[in-house]
Amino acid sequence: FSPFIYKQLVNPDQEICEKEKLDVILKLCAGMTTSLLKALIQRLSNEQVLTENTKYLLENTNLALCFEHDRKLYHELFDTISLIPNLTYTDLQLILKLSTESTKKSFSRQELFPETLLLDLIALEQ
């Protein structure tokens, strides 16, 4: 990432009000799932509440692709969210929805490409 993008993603104090700017940042991160997950994890580790911009970033990130590319970081993302001290009931509903939808999408793609499942099984054995 460029320093600007990283700063916008990591620092919740750098709240961008316009959703269009967040969309541009996400487009610039396309294909960089590992770096994006690391930046989101860093951002979330500094939050006391789940901010509106963080929710927007999570809702508009291709979490299914993140799950497929790096399951360890994907799980770390949700573990980090669970440690935010002031999550609301609505926040928890959103997080459950995002987690469920992303894994469903990932597994439905694996049905289209069964060799992915075989590769996952091989990776689990190692």
Short mmCIF file of N, CA and C in Angstrom, two decimals, residues 13-118:
data_model
loop_
_atom_site.label_atom_id
_atom_site.label_comp_id
_atom_site.label_asym_id
_atom_site.label_seq_id
_atom_site.Cartn_x
_atom_site.Cartn_y
_atom_site.Cartn_z
N ASP A 13 -8.80 7.21 13.71
CA ASP A 13 -8.90 8.66 13.90
C ASP A 13 -8.89 9.40 12.57
N GLN A 14 -8.46 8.71 11.51
CA GLN A 14 -8.43 9.31 10.18
C GLN A 14 -9.75 9.01 9.47
N GLU A 15 -10.84 9.30 10.14
CA GLU A 15 -12.15 8.99 9.58
C GLU A 15 -12.43 9.83 8.34
N ILE A 16 -12.75 9.16 7.28
CA ILE A 16 -13.13 9.81 6.03
C ILE A 16 -14.66 9.82 6.02
N CYS A 17 -15.24 10.98 5.83
CA CYS A 17 -16.69 11.07 5.90
C CYS A 17 -17.37 10.54 4.64
N GLU A 18 -16.78 10.79 3.49
CA GLU A 18 -17.44 10.41 2.25
C GLU A 18 -17.19 8.94 1.91
N LYS A 19 -18.25 8.23 1.70
CA LYS A 19 -18.15 6.81 1.35
C LYS A 19 -17.45 6.62 0.01
N GLU A 20 -17.54 7.62 -0.87
CA GLU A 20 -16.88 7.54 -2.17
C GLU A 20 -15.37 7.42 -2.00
N LYS A 21 -14.81 8.12 -1.02
CA LYS A 21 -13.36 8.02 -0.77
C LYS A 21 -12.99 6.64 -0.25
N LEU A 22 -13.85 6.08 0.60
CA LEU A 22 -13.60 4.72 1.08
C LEU A 22 -13.65 3.73 -0.07
N ASP A 23 -14.60 3.94 -0.99
CA ASP A 23 -14.70 3.07 -2.16
C ASP A 23 -13.43 3.13 -3.01
N VAL A 24 -12.88 4.32 -3.19
CA VAL A 24 -11.64 4.48 -3.95
C VAL A 24 -10.50 3.73 -3.26
N ILE A 25 -10.43 3.87 -1.94
CA ILE A 25 -9.38 3.18 -1.20
C ILE A 25 -9.52 1.67 -1.36
N LEU A 26 -10.73 1.16 -1.27
CA LEU A 26 -10.94 -0.28 -1.45
C LEU A 26 -10.59 -0.73 -2.86
N LYS A 27 -10.90 0.08 -3.86
CA LYS A 27 -10.53 -0.26 -5.24
C LYS A 27 -9.02 -0.30 -5.41
N LEU A 28 -8.32 0.61 -4.75
CA LEU A 28 -6.86 0.62 -4.82
C LEU A 28 -6.25 -0.60 -4.11
N CYS A 29 -7.02 -1.21 -3.22
CA CYS A 29 -6.54 -2.39 -2.49
C CYS A 29 -6.91 -3.70 -3.19
N ALA A 30 -7.60 -3.62 -4.31
CA ALA A 30 -8.08 -4.81 -5.01
C ALA A 30 -6.94 -5.78 -5.26
N GLY A 31 -7.18 -7.03 -4.90
CA GLY A 31 -6.19 -8.08 -5.14
C GLY A 31 -5.13 -8.19 -4.06
N MET A 32 -5.09 -7.25 -3.13
CA MET A 32 -4.09 -7.28 -2.06
C MET A 32 -4.75 -7.72 -0.76
N THR A 33 -5.33 -8.92 -0.78
CA THR A 33 -6.14 -9.35 0.36
C THR A 33 -5.33 -9.48 1.65
N THR A 34 -4.11 -9.98 1.56
CA THR A 34 -3.31 -10.15 2.77
C THR A 34 -2.99 -8.80 3.39
N SER A 35 -2.56 -7.85 2.58
CA SER A 35 -2.25 -6.52 3.10
C SER A 35 -3.50 -5.83 3.64
N LEU A 36 -4.61 -6.01 2.96
CA LEU A 36 -5.87 -5.41 3.41
C LEU A 36 -6.29 -6.00 4.74
N LEU A 37 -6.23 -7.32 4.87
CA LEU A 37 -6.59 -7.96 6.14
C LEU A 37 -5.69 -7.47 7.27
N LYS A 38 -4.40 -7.39 7.03
CA LYS A 38 -3.48 -6.92 8.07
C LYS A 38 -3.81 -5.49 8.48
N ALA A 39 -4.12 -4.64 7.52
CA ALA A 39 -4.46 -3.24 7.82
C ALA A 39 -5.77 -3.16 8.61
N LEU A 40 -6.76 -3.95 8.22
CA LEU A 40 -8.03 -3.95 8.95
C LEU A 40 -7.85 -4.47 10.37
N ILE A 41 -7.04 -5.50 10.54
CA ILE A 41 -6.77 -6.04 11.87
C ILE A 41 -6.10 -4.97 12.74
N GLN A 42 -5.13 -4.28 12.16
CA GLN A 42 -4.46 -3.20 12.90
C GLN A 42 -5.46 -2.11 13.28
N ARG A 43 -6.31 -1.74 12.35
CA ARG A 43 -7.33 -0.71 12.62
C ARG A 43 -8.25 -1.15 13.75
N LEU A 44 -8.73 -2.37 13.67
CA LEU A 44 -9.67 -2.88 14.67
C LEU A 44 -9.03 -3.01 16.05
N SER A 45 -7.76 -3.29 16.09
CA SER A 45 -7.09 -3.46 17.38
C SER A 45 -7.00 -2.13 18.14
N ASN A 46 -7.21 -1.02 17.45
CA ASN A 46 -7.16 0.30 18.08
C ASN A 46 -8.55 0.86 18.40
N GLU A 47 -9.59 0.12 18.11
CA GLU A 47 -10.94 0.65 18.29
C GLU A 47 -11.57 0.20 19.61
N GLN A 48 -12.32 1.12 20.19
CA GLN A 48 -13.12 0.81 21.38
C GLN A 48 -14.56 0.49 21.00
N VAL A 49 -14.97 1.00 19.84
CA VAL A 49 -16.28 0.73 19.27
C VAL A 49 -16.06 0.44 17.78
N LEU A 50 -17.01 -0.20 17.18
CA LEU A 50 -16.95 -0.45 15.74
C LEU A 50 -17.49 0.80 15.04
N THR A 51 -16.59 1.58 14.44
CA THR A 51 -17.01 2.85 13.84
C THR A 51 -17.80 2.61 12.55
N GLU A 52 -18.51 3.64 12.14
CA GLU A 52 -19.30 3.53 10.91
C GLU A 52 -18.41 3.26 9.70
N ASN A 53 -17.27 3.93 9.65
CA ASN A 53 -16.36 3.70 8.52
C ASN A 53 -15.78 2.30 8.54
N THR A 54 -15.47 1.78 9.71
CA THR A 54 -14.97 0.41 9.79
C THR A 54 -16.05 -0.58 9.34
N LYS A 55 -17.26 -0.35 9.76
CA LYS A 55 -18.37 -1.20 9.30
C LYS A 55 -18.48 -1.15 7.78
N TYR A 56 -18.37 0.06 7.24
CA TYR A 56 -18.47 0.22 5.79
C TYR A 56 -17.34 -0.54 5.09
N LEU A 57 -16.13 -0.41 5.61
CA LEU A 57 -14.99 -1.13 5.03
C LEU A 57 -15.21 -2.64 5.07
N LEU A 58 -15.69 -3.13 6.20
CA LEU A 58 -15.93 -4.58 6.33
C LEU A 58 -17.04 -5.04 5.38
N GLU A 59 -18.09 -4.26 5.28
CA GLU A 59 -19.21 -4.63 4.42
C GLU A 59 -18.84 -4.59 2.94
N ASN A 60 -17.87 -3.79 2.58
CA ASN A 60 -17.53 -3.62 1.18
C ASN A 60 -16.21 -4.27 0.77
N THR A 61 -15.64 -5.03 1.66
CA THR A 61 -14.46 -5.82 1.36
C THR A 61 -14.93 -7.21 0.93
N ASN A 62 -14.26 -7.77 -0.05
CA ASN A 62 -14.62 -9.12 -0.48
C ASN A 62 -14.05 -10.12 0.53
N LEU A 63 -14.80 -10.33 1.60
CA LEU A 63 -14.34 -11.20 2.67
C LEU A 63 -14.27 -12.67 2.24
N ALA A 64 -15.09 -13.05 1.27
CA ALA A 64 -15.01 -14.43 0.76
C ALA A 64 -13.65 -14.66 0.10
N LEU A 65 -13.18 -13.70 -0.66
CA LEU A 65 -11.87 -13.79 -1.29
C LEU A 65 -10.77 -13.79 -0.22
N CYS A 66 -10.94 -12.96 0.78
CA CYS A 66 -9.97 -12.93 1.89
C CYS A 66 -9.92 -14.29 2.58
N PHE A 67 -11.08 -14.90 2.79
CA PHE A 67 -11.16 -16.23 3.41
C PHE A 67 -10.41 -17.26 2.57
N GLU A 68 -10.58 -17.18 1.26
CA GLU A 68 -9.93 -18.14 0.37
C GLU A 68 -8.42 -17.93 0.31
N HIS A 69 -7.98 -16.69 0.36
CA HIS A 69 -6.55 -16.39 0.21
C HIS A 69 -5.75 -16.60 1.49
N ASP A 70 -6.36 -16.28 2.64
CA ASP A 70 -5.59 -16.38 3.88
C ASP A 70 -6.55 -16.61 5.05
N ARG A 71 -6.84 -17.87 5.30
CA ARG A 71 -7.81 -18.20 6.34
C ARG A 71 -7.32 -17.81 7.73
N LYS A 72 -6.03 -17.92 7.94
CA LYS A 72 -5.49 -17.55 9.25
C LYS A 72 -5.76 -16.07 9.55
N LEU A 73 -5.44 -15.20 8.60
CA LEU A 73 -5.70 -13.77 8.81
C LEU A 73 -7.20 -13.46 8.85
N TYR A 74 -7.97 -14.19 8.06
CA TYR A 74 -9.43 -14.01 8.07
C TYR A 74 -9.96 -14.28 9.48
N HIS A 75 -9.52 -15.38 10.08
CA HIS A 75 -9.96 -15.72 11.44
C HIS A 75 -9.41 -14.73 12.45
N GLU A 76 -8.20 -14.25 12.24
CA GLU A 76 -7.63 -13.25 13.13
C GLU A 76 -8.44 -11.95 13.07
N LEU A 77 -8.93 -11.60 11.88
CA LEU A 77 -9.78 -10.42 11.74
C LEU A 77 -10.99 -10.52 12.65
N PHE A 78 -11.69 -11.65 12.60
CA PHE A 78 -12.90 -11.80 13.41
C PHE A 78 -12.56 -11.97 14.89
N ASP A 79 -11.43 -12.56 15.20
CA ASP A 79 -10.99 -12.63 16.60
C ASP A 79 -10.73 -11.23 17.14
N THR A 80 -10.12 -10.39 16.33
CA THR A 80 -9.83 -9.01 16.73
C THR A 80 -11.12 -8.23 16.94
N ILE A 81 -12.08 -8.44 16.06
CA ILE A 81 -13.38 -7.78 16.22
C ILE A 81 -14.02 -8.19 17.55
N SER A 82 -13.91 -9.46 17.87
CA SER A 82 -14.55 -9.95 19.11
C SER A 82 -13.95 -9.33 20.37
N LEU A 83 -12.75 -8.76 20.25
CA LEU A 83 -12.09 -8.15 21.41
C LEU A 83 -12.43 -6.67 21.59
N ILE A 84 -13.18 -6.09 20.65
CA ILE A 84 -13.59 -4.69 20.79
C ILE A 84 -14.53 -4.60 21.99
N PRO A 85 -14.20 -3.77 22.96
CA PRO A 85 -14.93 -3.79 24.23
C PRO A 85 -16.39 -3.32 24.17
N ASN A 86 -16.72 -2.44 23.25
CA ASN A 86 -18.07 -1.86 23.27
C ASN A 86 -18.88 -2.21 22.03
N LEU A 87 -18.91 -3.48 21.68
CA LEU A 87 -19.72 -3.92 20.55
C LEU A 87 -21.19 -3.90 20.95
N THR A 88 -22.02 -3.43 20.04
CA THR A 88 -23.46 -3.43 20.28
C THR A 88 -24.07 -4.71 19.73
N TYR A 89 -25.31 -4.93 20.07
CA TYR A 89 -26.04 -6.07 19.54
C TYR A 89 -26.11 -5.99 18.01
N THR A 90 -26.33 -4.80 17.49
CA THR A 90 -26.38 -4.58 16.04
C THR A 90 -25.04 -4.89 15.40
N ASP A 91 -23.95 -4.50 16.08
CA ASP A 91 -22.61 -4.82 15.59
C ASP A 91 -22.42 -6.33 15.49
N LEU A 92 -22.84 -7.03 16.52
CA LEU A 92 -22.70 -8.49 16.54
C LEU A 92 -23.51 -9.14 15.43
N GLN A 93 -24.70 -8.62 15.17
CA GLN A 93 -25.52 -9.13 14.07
C GLN A 93 -24.80 -8.93 12.74
N LEU A 94 -24.22 -7.75 12.54
CA LEU A 94 -23.49 -7.46 11.31
C LEU A 94 -22.31 -8.40 11.15
N ILE A 95 -21.54 -8.59 12.19
CA ILE A 95 -20.35 -9.44 12.13
C ILE A 95 -20.74 -10.88 11.83
N LEU A 96 -21.78 -11.37 12.47
CA LEU A 96 -22.25 -12.74 12.18
C LEU A 96 -22.68 -12.86 10.73
N LYS A 97 -23.40 -11.86 10.23
CA LYS A 97 -23.85 -11.86 8.84
C LYS A 97 -22.66 -11.86 7.88
N LEU A 98 -21.67 -11.00 8.12
CA LEU A 98 -20.50 -10.93 7.25
C LEU A 98 -19.73 -12.25 7.25
N SER A 99 -19.54 -12.81 8.42
CA SER A 99 -18.81 -14.07 8.53
C SER A 99 -19.54 -15.20 7.81
N THR A 100 -20.82 -15.30 8.04
CA THR A 100 -21.62 -16.36 7.42
C THR A 100 -21.67 -16.21 5.90
N GLU A 101 -21.93 -15.00 5.43
CA GLU A 101 -22.02 -14.78 3.98
C GLU A 101 -20.69 -15.05 3.29
N SER A 102 -19.60 -14.62 3.88
CA SER A 102 -18.31 -14.80 3.22
C SER A 102 -17.92 -16.27 3.14
N THR A 103 -18.18 -17.04 4.19
CA THR A 103 -17.83 -18.46 4.13
C THR A 103 -18.76 -19.21 3.18
N LYS A 104 -20.04 -18.84 3.15
CA LYS A 104 -20.97 -19.47 2.20
C LYS A 104 -20.53 -19.23 0.76
N LYS A 105 -20.16 -17.97 0.46
CA LYS A 105 -19.71 -17.65 -0.89
C LYS A 105 -18.46 -18.43 -1.24
N SER A 106 -17.55 -18.54 -0.31
CA SER A 106 -16.31 -19.26 -0.56
C SER A 106 -16.59 -20.72 -0.83
N PHE A 107 -17.42 -21.34 0.00
CA PHE A 107 -17.70 -22.76 -0.19
C PHE A 107 -18.51 -23.02 -1.45
N SER A 108 -19.37 -22.08 -1.85
CA SER A 108 -20.11 -22.28 -3.10
C SER A 108 -19.16 -22.23 -4.29
N ARG A 109 -18.10 -21.41 -4.21
CA ARG A 109 -17.09 -21.39 -5.28
C ARG A 109 -16.31 -22.70 -5.29
N GLN A 110 -16.08 -23.27 -4.15
CA GLN A 110 -15.35 -24.52 -4.09
C GLN A 110 -16.15 -25.65 -4.74
N GLU A 111 -17.46 -25.55 -4.69
CA GLU A 111 -18.28 -26.54 -5.37
C GLU A 111 -18.11 -26.43 -6.87
N LEU A 112 -17.90 -25.20 -7.36
CA LEU A 112 -17.66 -25.00 -8.78
C LEU A 112 -16.27 -25.48 -9.18
N PHE A 113 -15.33 -25.39 -8.25
CA PHE A 113 -13.94 -25.78 -8.48
C PHE A 113 -13.53 -26.78 -7.41
N PRO A 114 -13.96 -28.04 -7.56
CA PRO A 114 -13.71 -29.02 -6.50
C PRO A 114 -12.23 -29.22 -6.17
N GLU A 115 -11.32 -28.95 -7.11
CA GLU A 115 -9.90 -29.13 -6.81
C GLU A 115 -9.44 -28.20 -5.68
N THR A 116 -10.16 -27.09 -5.48
CA THR A 116 -9.81 -26.18 -4.39
C THR A 116 -9.95 -26.90 -3.05
N LEU A 117 -11.00 -27.69 -2.92
CA LEU A 117 -11.21 -28.44 -1.69
C LEU A 117 -10.06 -29.41 -1.46
N LEU A 118 -9.61 -30.07 -2.52
CA LEU A 118 -8.50 -30.99 -2.40
C LEU A 118 -7.24 -30.25 -1.94
#
